[in-house]
mmCIF file of C-alpha atoms in Angstrom:
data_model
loop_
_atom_site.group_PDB
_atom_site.id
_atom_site.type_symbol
_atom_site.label_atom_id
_atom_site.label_comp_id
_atom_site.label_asym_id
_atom_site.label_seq_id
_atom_site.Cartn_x
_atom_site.Cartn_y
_atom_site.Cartn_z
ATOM 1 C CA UNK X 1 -0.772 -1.872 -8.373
ATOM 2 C CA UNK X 2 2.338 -0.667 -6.503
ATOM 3 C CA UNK X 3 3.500 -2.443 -3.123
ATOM 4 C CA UNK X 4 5.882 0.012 -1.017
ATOM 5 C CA UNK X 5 7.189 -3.019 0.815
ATOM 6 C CA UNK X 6 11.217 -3.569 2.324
ATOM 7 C CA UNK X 7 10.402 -7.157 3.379
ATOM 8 C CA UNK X 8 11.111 -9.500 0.210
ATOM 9 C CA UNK X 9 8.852 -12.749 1.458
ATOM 10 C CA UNK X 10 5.965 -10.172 2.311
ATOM 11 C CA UNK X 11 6.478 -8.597 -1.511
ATOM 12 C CA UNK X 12 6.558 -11.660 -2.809
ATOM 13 C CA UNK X 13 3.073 -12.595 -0.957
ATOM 14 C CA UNK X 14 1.373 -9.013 -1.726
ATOM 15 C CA UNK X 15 1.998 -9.847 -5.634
ATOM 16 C CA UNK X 16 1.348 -13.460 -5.709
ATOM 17 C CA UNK X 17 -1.837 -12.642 -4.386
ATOM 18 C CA UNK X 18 -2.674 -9.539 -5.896
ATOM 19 C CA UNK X 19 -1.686 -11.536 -9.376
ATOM 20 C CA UNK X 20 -4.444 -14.156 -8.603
ATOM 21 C CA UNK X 21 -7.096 -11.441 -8.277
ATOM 22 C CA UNK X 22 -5.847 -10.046 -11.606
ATOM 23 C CA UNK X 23 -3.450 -7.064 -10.860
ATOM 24 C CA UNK X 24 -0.721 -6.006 -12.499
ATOM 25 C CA UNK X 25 2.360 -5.689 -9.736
ATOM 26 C CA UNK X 26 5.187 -3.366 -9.544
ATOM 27 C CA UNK X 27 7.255 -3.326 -6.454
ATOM 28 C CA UNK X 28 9.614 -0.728 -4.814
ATOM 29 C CA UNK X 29 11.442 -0.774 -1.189
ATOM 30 C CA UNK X 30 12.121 2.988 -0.180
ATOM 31 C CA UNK X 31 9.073 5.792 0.365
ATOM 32 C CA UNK X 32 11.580 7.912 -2.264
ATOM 33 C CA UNK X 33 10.827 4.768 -4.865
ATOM 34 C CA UNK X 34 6.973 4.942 -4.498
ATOM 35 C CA UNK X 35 6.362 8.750 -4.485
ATOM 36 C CA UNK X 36 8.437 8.595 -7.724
ATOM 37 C CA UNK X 37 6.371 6.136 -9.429
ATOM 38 C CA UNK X 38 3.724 7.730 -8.493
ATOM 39 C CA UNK X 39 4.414 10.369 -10.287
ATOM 40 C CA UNK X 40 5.805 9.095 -12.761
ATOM 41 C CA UNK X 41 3.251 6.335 -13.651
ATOM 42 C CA UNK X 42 0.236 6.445 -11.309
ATOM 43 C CA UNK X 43 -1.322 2.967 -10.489
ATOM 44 C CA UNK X 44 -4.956 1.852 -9.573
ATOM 45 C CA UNK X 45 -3.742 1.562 -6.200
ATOM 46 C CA UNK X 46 -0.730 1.331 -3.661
ATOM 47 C CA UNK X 47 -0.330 -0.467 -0.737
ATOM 48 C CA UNK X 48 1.834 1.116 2.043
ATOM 49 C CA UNK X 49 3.891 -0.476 4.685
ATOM 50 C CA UNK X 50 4.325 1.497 7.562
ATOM 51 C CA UNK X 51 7.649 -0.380 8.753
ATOM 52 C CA UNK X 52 9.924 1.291 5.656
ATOM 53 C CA UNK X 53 12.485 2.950 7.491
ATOM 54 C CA UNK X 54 12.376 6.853 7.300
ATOM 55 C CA UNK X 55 8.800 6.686 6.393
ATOM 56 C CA UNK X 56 6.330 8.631 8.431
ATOM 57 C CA UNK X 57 2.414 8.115 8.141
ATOM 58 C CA UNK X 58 0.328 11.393 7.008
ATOM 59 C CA UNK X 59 3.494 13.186 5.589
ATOM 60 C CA UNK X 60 4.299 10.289 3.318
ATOM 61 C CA UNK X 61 0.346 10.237 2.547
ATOM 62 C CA UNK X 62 1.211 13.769 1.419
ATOM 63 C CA UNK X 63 3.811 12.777 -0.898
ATOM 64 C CA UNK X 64 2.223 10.053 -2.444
ATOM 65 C CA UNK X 65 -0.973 12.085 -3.140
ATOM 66 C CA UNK X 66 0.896 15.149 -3.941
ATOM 67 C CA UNK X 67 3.095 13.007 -6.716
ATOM 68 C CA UNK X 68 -0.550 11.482 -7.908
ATOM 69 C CA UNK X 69 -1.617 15.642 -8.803
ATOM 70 C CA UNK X 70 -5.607 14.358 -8.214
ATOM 71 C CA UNK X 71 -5.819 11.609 -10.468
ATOM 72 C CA UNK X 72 -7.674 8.656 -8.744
ATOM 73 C CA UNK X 73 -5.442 6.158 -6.654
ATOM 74 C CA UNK X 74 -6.132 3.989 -3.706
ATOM 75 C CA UNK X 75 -4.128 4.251 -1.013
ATOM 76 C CA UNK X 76 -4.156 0.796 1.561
ATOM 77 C CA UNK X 77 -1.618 0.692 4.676
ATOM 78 C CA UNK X 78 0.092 -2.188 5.743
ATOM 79 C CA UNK X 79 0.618 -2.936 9.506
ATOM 80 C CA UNK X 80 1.115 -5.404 11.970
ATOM 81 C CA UNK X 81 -0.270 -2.166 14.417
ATOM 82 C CA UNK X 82 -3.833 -1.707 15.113
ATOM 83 C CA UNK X 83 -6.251 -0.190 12.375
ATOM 84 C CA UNK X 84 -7.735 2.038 14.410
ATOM 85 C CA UNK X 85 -3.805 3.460 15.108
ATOM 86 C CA UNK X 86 -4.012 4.889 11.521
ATOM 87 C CA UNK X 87 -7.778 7.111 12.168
ATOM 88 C CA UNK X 88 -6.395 10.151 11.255
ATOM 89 C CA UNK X 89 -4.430 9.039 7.857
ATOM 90 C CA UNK X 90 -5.973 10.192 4.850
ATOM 91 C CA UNK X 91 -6.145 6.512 2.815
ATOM 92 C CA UNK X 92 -8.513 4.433 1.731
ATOM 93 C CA UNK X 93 -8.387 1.065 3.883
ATOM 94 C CA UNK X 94 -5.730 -0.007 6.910
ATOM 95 C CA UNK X 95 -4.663 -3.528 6.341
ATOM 96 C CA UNK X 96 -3.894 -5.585 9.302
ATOM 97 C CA UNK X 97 -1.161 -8.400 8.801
ATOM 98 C CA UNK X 98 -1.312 -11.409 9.208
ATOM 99 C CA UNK X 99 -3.892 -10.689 6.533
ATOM 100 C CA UNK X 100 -5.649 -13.313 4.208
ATOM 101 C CA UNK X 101 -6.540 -12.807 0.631
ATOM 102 C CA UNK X 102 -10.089 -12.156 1.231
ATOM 103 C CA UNK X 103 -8.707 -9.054 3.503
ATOM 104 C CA UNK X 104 -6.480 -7.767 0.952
ATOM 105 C CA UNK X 105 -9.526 -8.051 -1.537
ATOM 106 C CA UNK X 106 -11.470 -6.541 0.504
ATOM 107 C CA UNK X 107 -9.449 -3.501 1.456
ATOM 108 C CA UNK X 108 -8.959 -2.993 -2.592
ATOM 109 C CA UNK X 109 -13.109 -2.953 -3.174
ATOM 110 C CA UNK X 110 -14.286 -1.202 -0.593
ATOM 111 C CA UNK X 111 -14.378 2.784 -0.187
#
């Protein structure tokens, strides 16, 4: 699992709680960071905060997906905005904070 997350005390929650389900957690703070380990290293999954300065919705979709070259990854955003803001993203699940575990769980099960 990979948070893209600039907020320590958020990071720190994502992984604590993506630990108790079982994950393994990597964490990076810049969209440049997580399109890199992406390529690099794909994960099972990334979760994308939509706050990161100099990040941009769909074209940082793009990047991510592009730096994955088709192997299987879910994508989940992160927002304090509305879900239904993020219709016309290309991920798997919109995350609404505050979230609780069974939320995060439930964004990283379902299709």
């Amino acid at each position: 699992m990979l948070i893209l997350e600039d907020q320590p005390d958020l990071a720190a929650l994502f992984t604590l709680q993506l630990q108790a389900l079982g994950w393994c957690v990597d964490q990076v703070g810049t969209d440049a960071e997580a399109v890199e380990a992406a390529s690099s290293q794909p994960p099972d999954a990334i979760i994308i905060d939509t706050l990161i300065p100099a990040s941009e919705g769909q074209p940082l979709v793009d990047r991510i997906r592009a730096g994955l070259a088709g192997r299987p990854c879910r994508l989940i955003i992160s927002t304090i905005y509305e879900p239904s803001d993020f219709a016309g993203i290309d991920v798997d699940a919109v995350l609404a904070l505050p979230h609780h575990r069974a939320a995060l769980e439930y964004a990283l099960l379902t299709s």
